[in-house]
PDB file of C-alpha atoms in Angstrom:
ATOM      1  CA  MET A   1       0.060   0.204   0.053  1.00  0.00           C
ATOM      2  CA  PRO A   2       1.478   3.394  -0.883  1.00  0.00           C
ATOM      3  CA  LYS A   3       2.582   5.655   1.932  1.00  0.00           C
ATOM      4  CA  LYS A   4       0.278   8.220   1.294  1.00  0.00           C
ATOM      5  CA  THR A   5      -3.017   5.771   1.091  1.00  0.00           C
ATOM      6  CA  LEU A   6      -1.633   4.322   4.434  1.00  0.00           C
ATOM      7  CA  TRP A   7      -1.729   7.967   6.133  1.00  0.00           C
ATOM      8  CA  ILE A   8      -5.181   8.446   4.564  1.00  0.00           C
ATOM      9  CA  ALA A   9      -6.561   5.329   5.813  1.00  0.00           C
ATOM     10  CA  LEU A  10      -4.725   5.956   9.366  1.00  0.00           C
ATOM     11  CA  LEU A  11      -6.530   9.400   9.622  1.00  0.00           C
ATOM     12  CA  VAL A  12     -10.013   7.838   8.551  1.00  0.00           C
ATOM     13  CA  LEU A  13      -9.896   4.784  11.156  1.00  0.00           C
ATOM     14  CA  LEU A  14      -8.108   6.827  14.043  1.00  0.00           C
ATOM     15  CA  PRO A  15     -11.293   8.674  15.128  1.00  0.00           C
ATOM     16  CA  LEU A  16     -13.352   5.342  14.967  1.00  0.00           C
ATOM     17  CA  VAL A  17     -10.893   3.807  16.958  1.00  0.00           C
ATOM     18  CA  LEU A  18     -10.760   6.422  19.426  1.00  0.00           C
ATOM     19  CA  ALA A  19     -14.377   6.651  19.652  1.00  0.00           C
ATOM     20  CA  GLY A  20     -14.781   3.040  20.106  1.00  0.00           C
ATOM     21  CA  GLY A  21     -12.134   3.143  22.957  1.00  0.00           C
ATOM     22  CA  LEU A  22     -13.770   5.807  24.684  1.00  0.00           C
ATOM     23  CA  TYR A  23     -17.137   4.168  24.627  1.00  0.00           C
ATOM     24  CA  PHE A  24     -15.594   0.805  26.077  1.00  0.00           C
ATOM     25  CA  LEU A  25     -13.594   2.596  29.017  1.00  0.00           C
ATOM     26  CA  THR A  26     -16.783   4.455  29.931  1.00  0.00           C
ATOM     27  CA  GLN A  27     -18.718   1.450  30.106  1.00  0.00           C
ATOM     28  CA  GLU A  28     -16.093  -0.512  31.953  1.00  0.00           C
ATOM     29  CA  THR A  29     -15.029   1.906  34.326  1.00  0.00           C
ATOM     30  CA  TYR A  30     -18.234   3.908  35.446  1.00  0.00           C
ATOM     31  CA  GLN A  31     -19.123   3.288  38.891  1.00  0.00           C
ATOM     32  CA  PRO A  32     -22.500   3.315  39.717  1.00  0.00           C
ATOM     33  CA  TYR A  33     -23.836   5.077  42.818  1.00  0.00           C
ATOM     34  CA  GLY A  34     -26.364   2.211  43.544  1.00  0.00           C
ATOM     35  CA  THR A  35     -25.070  -0.979  44.983  1.00  0.00           C
ATOM     36  CA  ARG A  36     -24.140  -2.916  41.676  1.00  0.00           C
ATOM     37  CA  LEU A  37     -24.757  -6.720  41.476  1.00  0.00           C
ATOM     38  CA  LEU A  38     -21.745  -8.576  40.327  1.00  0.00           C
ATOM     39  CA  ASN A  39     -24.242 -11.122  38.935  1.00  0.00           C
ATOM     40  CA  PRO A  40     -27.101  -9.585  37.705  1.00  0.00           C
ATOM     41  CA  ARG A  41     -30.379 -11.400  37.996  1.00  0.00           C
ATOM     42  CA  PRO A  42     -32.008 -12.255  34.656  1.00  0.00           C
ATOM     43  CA  VAL A  43     -35.499 -11.488  33.767  1.00  0.00           C
ATOM     44  CA  ASP A  44     -36.629 -15.359  34.226  1.00  0.00           C
ATOM     45  CA  THR A  45     -35.905 -15.081  37.880  1.00  0.00           C
ATOM     46  CA  LEU A  46     -37.708 -11.728  38.334  1.00  0.00           C
ATOM     47  CA  ASP A  47     -40.666 -11.943  36.172  1.00  0.00           C
ATOM     48  CA  PHE A  48     -44.365 -11.585  37.492  1.00  0.00           C
ATOM     49  CA  THR A  49     -47.655 -10.738  36.307  1.00  0.00           C
ATOM     50  CA  LEU A  50     -50.103  -8.445  38.702  1.00  0.00           C
ATOM     51  CA  THR A  51     -52.964  -6.210  38.057  1.00  0.00           C
ATOM     52  CA  ALA A  52     -51.972  -2.681  37.274  1.00  0.00           C
ATOM     53  CA  HIS A  53     -54.244   0.481  38.845  1.00  0.00           C
ATOM     54  CA  ASP A  54     -55.861   0.748  35.649  1.00  0.00           C
ATOM     55  CA  GLY A  55     -56.977  -3.067  35.584  1.00  0.00           C
ATOM     56  CA  SER A  56     -55.053  -4.386  33.344  1.00  0.00           C
ATOM     57  CA  ARG A  57     -52.307  -7.268  33.754  1.00  0.00           C
ATOM     58  CA  LYS A  58     -48.899  -6.520  33.516  1.00  0.00           C
ATOM     59  CA  SER A  59     -45.657  -8.655  33.428  1.00  0.00           C
ATOM     60  CA  LEU A  60     -42.207  -7.741  34.021  1.00  0.00           C
ATOM     61  CA  ARG A  61     -41.714  -8.563  30.138  1.00  0.00           C
ATOM     62  CA  ASP A  62     -43.905  -5.846  29.138  1.00  0.00           C
ATOM     63  CA  PHE A  63     -41.455  -2.934  29.959  1.00  0.00           C
ATOM     64  CA  GLU A  64     -38.894  -4.709  27.977  1.00  0.00           C
ATOM     65  CA  GLY A  65     -36.512  -2.043  26.447  1.00  0.00           C
ATOM     66  CA  LYS A  66     -37.074   0.219  29.479  1.00  0.00           C
ATOM     67  CA  VAL A  67     -35.086   0.843  32.796  1.00  0.00           C
ATOM     68  CA  VAL A  68     -37.509  -0.272  35.534  1.00  0.00           C
ATOM     69  CA  LEU A  69     -37.247   1.001  38.805  1.00  0.00           C
ATOM     70  CA  ILE A  70     -39.471  -0.969  41.235  1.00  0.00           C
ATOM     71  CA  PHE A  71     -40.232  -0.341  44.775  1.00  0.00           C
ATOM     72  CA  PHE A  72     -42.568  -2.334  47.502  1.00  0.00           C
ATOM     73  CA  GLY A  73     -44.885   0.045  49.572  1.00  0.00           C
ATOM     74  CA  PHE A  74     -48.600   0.801  50.399  1.00  0.00           C
ATOM     75  CA  VAL A  75     -50.781   3.769  50.255  1.00  0.00           C
ATOM     76  CA  ASN A  76     -51.145   4.221  53.973  1.00  0.00           C
ATOM     77  CA  CYS A  77     -47.344   4.103  54.332  1.00  0.00           C
ATOM     78  CA  PRO A  78     -46.820   7.387  56.598  1.00  0.00           C
ATOM     79  CA  ASP A  79     -43.036   8.329  55.972  1.00  0.00           C
ATOM     80  CA  VAL A  80     -40.868   5.697  53.559  1.00  0.00           C
ATOM     81  CA  CYS A  81     -43.244   5.279  50.853  1.00  0.00           C
ATOM     82  CA  PRO A  82     -44.077   8.817  49.944  1.00  0.00           C
ATOM     83  CA  THR A  83     -40.631   9.967  50.363  1.00  0.00           C
ATOM     84  CA  THR A  84     -39.156   7.286  47.998  1.00  0.00           C
ATOM     85  CA  LEU A  85     -42.017   8.003  45.561  1.00  0.00           C
ATOM     86  CA  LEU A  86     -41.237  11.666  45.732  1.00  0.00           C
ATOM     87  CA  GLU A  87     -37.494  10.910  45.284  1.00  0.00           C
ATOM     88  CA  LEU A  88     -38.015   8.697  42.129  1.00  0.00           C
ATOM     89  CA  SER A  89     -40.303  11.467  40.708  1.00  0.00           C
ATOM     90  CA  LYS A  90     -37.534  13.935  41.188  1.00  0.00           C
ATOM     91  CA  VAL A  91     -35.228  11.341  39.529  1.00  0.00           C
ATOM     92  CA  TYR A  92     -37.878  10.987  36.637  1.00  0.00           C
ATOM     93  CA  LYS A  93     -38.434  14.730  35.920  1.00  0.00           C
ATOM     94  CA  ALA A  94     -34.796  15.301  35.574  1.00  0.00           C
ATOM     95  CA  LEU A  95     -34.540  12.818  32.595  1.00  0.00           C
ATOM     96  CA  THR A  96     -35.187  14.055  28.829  1.00  0.00           C
ATOM     97  CA  PRO A  97     -38.610  13.298  27.541  1.00  0.00           C
ATOM     98  CA  ALA A  98     -36.691  10.762  25.172  1.00  0.00           C
ATOM     99  CA  GLU A  99     -35.133   9.132  28.119  1.00  0.00           C
ATOM    100  CA  GLN A 100     -38.481   9.327  30.143  1.00  0.00           C
ATOM    101  CA  GLN A 101     -39.931   7.188  27.321  1.00  0.00           C
ATOM    102  CA  ARG A 102     -37.587   4.451  28.139  1.00  0.00           C
ATOM    103  CA  VAL A 103     -37.774   4.183  32.156  1.00  0.00           C
ATOM    104  CA  GLN A 104     -40.724   2.788  34.063  1.00  0.00           C
ATOM    105  CA  VAL A 105     -41.309   3.378  37.891  1.00  0.00           C
ATOM    106  CA  LEU A 106     -43.593   0.723  39.426  1.00  0.00           C
ATOM    107  CA  LEU A 107     -44.996   0.584  43.003  1.00  0.00           C
ATOM    108  CA  ILE A 108     -45.934  -3.164  44.203  1.00  0.00           C
ATOM    109  CA  THR A 109     -48.129  -3.099  46.888  1.00  0.00           C
ATOM    110  CA  VAL A 110     -47.442  -5.054  50.207  1.00  0.00           C
ATOM    111  CA  ASP A 111     -50.915  -4.304  51.461  1.00  0.00           C
ATOM    112  CA  PRO A 112     -53.169  -5.728  48.797  1.00  0.00           C
ATOM    113  CA  GLU A 113     -55.992  -6.248  51.197  1.00  0.00           C
ATOM    114  CA  ARG A 114     -56.537  -2.328  51.633  1.00  0.00           C
ATOM    115  CA  ASP A 115     -54.683  -1.030  48.317  1.00  0.00           C
ATOM    116  CA  THR A 116     -57.745  -1.069  46.019  1.00  0.00           C
ATOM    117  CA  LEU A 117     -57.102  -0.145  42.230  1.00  0.00           C
ATOM    118  CA  GLN A 118     -58.445   3.395  42.768  1.00  0.00           C
ATOM    119  CA  LYS A 119     -56.213   4.150  45.935  1.00  0.00           C
ATOM    120  CA  LEU A 120     -53.337   2.898  43.924  1.00  0.00           C
ATOM    121  CA  ALA A 121     -54.232   5.049  40.957  1.00  0.00           C
ATOM    122  CA  SER A 122     -54.881   8.077  43.134  1.00  0.00           C
ATOM    123  CA  TYR A 123     -51.649   7.325  44.961  1.00  0.00           C
ATOM    124  CA  VAL A 124     -49.053   6.731  42.135  1.00  0.00           C
ATOM    125  CA  THR A 125     -50.280   9.307  39.843  1.00  0.00           C
ATOM    126  CA  PHE A 126     -49.984  11.964  42.412  1.00  0.00           C
ATOM    127  CA  PHE A 127     -46.107  11.393  42.039  1.00  0.00           C
ATOM    128  CA  ASP A 128     -46.068  11.313  38.414  1.00  0.00           C
ATOM    129  CA  LYS A 129     -48.868  10.440  35.996  1.00  0.00           C
ATOM    130  CA  SER A 130     -46.570   7.730  34.208  1.00  0.00           C
ATOM    131  CA  PHE A 131     -46.091   5.682  37.386  1.00  0.00           C
ATOM    132  CA  ILE A 132     -47.694   2.555  37.792  1.00  0.00           C
ATOM    133  CA  GLY A 133     -49.126   0.692  41.021  1.00  0.00           C
ATOM    134  CA  LEU A 134     -49.623  -2.737  40.855  1.00  0.00           C
ATOM    135  CA  THR A 135     -51.544  -5.395  42.892  1.00  0.00           C
ATOM    136  CA  GLY A 136     -52.719  -8.857  43.237  1.00  0.00           C
ATOM    137  CA  SER A 137     -53.500 -11.349  45.612  1.00  0.00           C
ATOM    138  CA  PRO A 138     -52.023 -11.939  49.153  1.00  0.00           C
ATOM    139  CA  GLU A 139     -50.798 -15.050  47.694  1.00  0.00           C
ATOM    140  CA  GLU A 140     -49.331 -13.343  44.234  1.00  0.00           C
ATOM    141  CA  ILE A 141     -47.526 -10.458  46.393  1.00  0.00           C
ATOM    142  CA  ALA A 142     -45.831 -13.016  48.701  1.00  0.00           C
ATOM    143  CA  ALA A 143     -44.590 -14.748  45.639  1.00  0.00           C
ATOM    144  CA  VAL A 144     -43.051 -11.559  43.796  1.00  0.00           C
ATOM    145  CA  ALA A 145     -41.790 -10.119  47.174  1.00  0.00           C
ATOM    146  CA  LYS A 146     -40.047 -13.460  47.795  1.00  0.00           C
ATOM    147  CA  LYS A 147     -38.313 -13.214  44.216  1.00  0.00           C
ATOM    148  CA  TYR A 148     -37.065  -9.797  45.147  1.00  0.00           C
ATOM    149  CA  GLY A 149     -36.187 -10.622  48.806  1.00  0.00           C
ATOM    150  CA  VAL A 150     -38.461  -8.208  50.085  1.00  0.00           C
ATOM    151  CA  PHE A 151     -39.617  -8.864  53.548  1.00  0.00           C
ATOM    152  CA  TYR A 152     -43.151  -7.408  54.867  1.00  0.00           C
ATOM    153  CA  GLN A 153     -45.210  -8.110  57.869  1.00  0.00           C
ATOM    154  CA  LYS A 154     -48.143  -6.143  59.602  1.00  0.00           C
ATOM    155  CA  SER A 155     -47.464  -4.585  62.575  1.00  0.00           C
ATOM    156  CA  GLY A 156     -49.357  -2.446  65.160  1.00  0.00           C
ATOM    157  CA  VAL A 157     -52.694  -4.187  64.141  1.00  0.00           C
ATOM    158  CA  LYS A 158     -55.844  -2.607  65.705  1.00  0.00           C
ATOM    159  CA  SER A 159     -58.468  -3.894  63.718  1.00  0.00           C
ATOM    160  CA  PRO A 160     -58.636  -5.719  60.421  1.00  0.00           C
ATOM    161  CA  THR A 161     -58.362  -2.280  58.522  1.00  0.00           C
ATOM    162  CA  GLU A 162     -56.113  -0.371  61.459  1.00  0.00           C
ATOM    163  CA  TYR A 163     -52.500  -1.475  60.955  1.00  0.00           C
ATOM    164  CA  ASN A 164     -49.068  -0.428  59.719  1.00  0.00           C
ATOM    165  CA  VAL A 165     -46.767  -2.609  57.429  1.00  0.00           C
ATOM    166  CA  ASP A 166     -43.249  -2.943  58.095  1.00  0.00           C
ATOM    167  CA  HIS A 167     -41.536  -3.510  54.682  1.00  0.00           C
ATOM    168  CA  THR A 168     -38.146  -3.336  52.789  1.00  0.00           C
ATOM    169  CA  ALA A 169     -37.500   0.080  51.667  1.00  0.00           C
ATOM    170  CA  THR A 170     -35.153  -1.107  48.660  1.00  0.00           C
ATOM    171  CA  VAL A 171     -35.386   0.563  45.110  1.00  0.00           C
ATOM    172  CA  PHE A 172     -34.698  -2.216  42.593  1.00  0.00           C
ATOM    173  CA  ALA A 173     -33.052  -0.762  39.227  1.00  0.00           C
ATOM    174  CA  LEU A 174     -33.399  -3.168  36.143  1.00  0.00           C
ATOM    175  CA  ASP A 175     -32.086  -2.770  32.640  1.00  0.00           C
ATOM    176  CA  PRO A 176     -33.763  -2.552  29.737  1.00  0.00           C
ATOM    177  CA  LYS A 177     -33.220  -6.417  29.246  1.00  0.00           C
ATOM    178  CA  GLY A 178     -35.085  -7.098  32.663  1.00  0.00           C
ATOM    179  CA  SER A 179     -31.919  -7.996  34.569  1.00  0.00           C
ATOM    180  CA  LEU A 180     -31.496  -6.582  38.003  1.00  0.00           C
ATOM    181  CA  ARG A 181     -28.478  -4.420  37.927  1.00  0.00           C
ATOM    182  CA  LEU A 182     -28.751  -2.234  40.991  1.00  0.00           C
ATOM    183  CA  ILE A 183     -30.502  -1.637  44.098  1.00  0.00           C
ATOM    184  CA  TYR A 184     -30.683   1.488  46.565  1.00  0.00           C
ATOM    185  CA  GLY A 185     -31.283   1.342  50.163  1.00  0.00           C
ATOM    186  CA  SER A 186     -33.447   3.479  52.244  1.00  0.00           C
ATOM    187  CA  GLY A 187     -32.989   7.211  51.279  1.00  0.00           C
ATOM    188  CA  ARG A 188     -30.506   6.381  48.774  1.00  0.00           C
ATOM    189  CA  ALA A 189     -32.613   7.538  45.878  1.00  0.00           C
ATOM    190  CA  ALA A 190     -32.542  10.946  47.448  1.00  0.00           C
ATOM    191  CA  GLU A 191     -29.243  11.756  45.207  1.00  0.00           C
ATOM    192  CA  THR A 192     -31.287  12.957  42.367  1.00  0.00           C
ATOM    193  CA  GLU A 193     -28.274  13.534  40.091  1.00  0.00           C
ATOM    194  CA  ARG A 194     -26.284  10.488  41.000  1.00  0.00           C
ATOM    195  CA  VAL A 195     -29.408   8.161  40.412  1.00  0.00           C
ATOM    196  CA  VAL A 196     -30.023  10.035  36.949  1.00  0.00           C
ATOM    197  CA  ARG A 197     -26.388   9.000  36.037  1.00  0.00           C
ATOM    198  CA  ASP A 198     -27.051   5.507  36.895  1.00  0.00           C
ATOM    199  CA  VAL A 199     -30.408   5.417  34.964  1.00  0.00           C
ATOM    200  CA  ARG A 200     -28.689   6.830  31.758  1.00  0.00           C
ATOM    201  CA  TRP A 201     -25.527   4.185  32.274  1.00  0.00           C
ATOM    202  CA  LEU A 202     -28.278   1.328  32.479  1.00  0.00           C
ATOM    203  CA  LEU A 203     -30.031   2.973  29.166  1.00  0.00           C
ATOM    204  CA  ARG A 204     -26.723   3.182  27.374  1.00  0.00           C
ATOM    205  CA  GLY A 205     -26.039  -0.789  28.345  1.00  0.00           C
TER     206      GLY A 205
END
């Protein structure tokens, strides 16, 4: 190959090589704010089918192609649940409209006896109209909670309708393939900018 042609080829290829290397380094060296699972849980081990607040049946696979943020809570929760949903709404609103189309926040109730579809609808859409509340039979909820390692139980029971529910206050972040990649402990989602960076990292993946 003539020397001139070789130099032209190098000049053409060099930006592509550098861009590819930069992308690789960005993907490999990024340190998420959320706790990163060394062995991401695949969608097969996490999938579920529950009833959305609009009455439709939803499974995890329905959100393929989106980053899904899941939180287990309940409508009558006095503090942790509304705080966490507010934190997630700030994260969602900090994204661009195009990014928002690829992100879904889900609240799975741990109080299916009291959280009717109407109550769930009013509750989750207060934080953002795109948020979805999910419920099911007590058995269905227990099965889903087990998959995610979520603990919950009634406490301070005064009557069949007056009680609190102690529960795991973790946010689960799943990538567009449905794999569980990151988790955020109670209060961690309050770092809006850092969680937004994590979400964008998951979207790129």
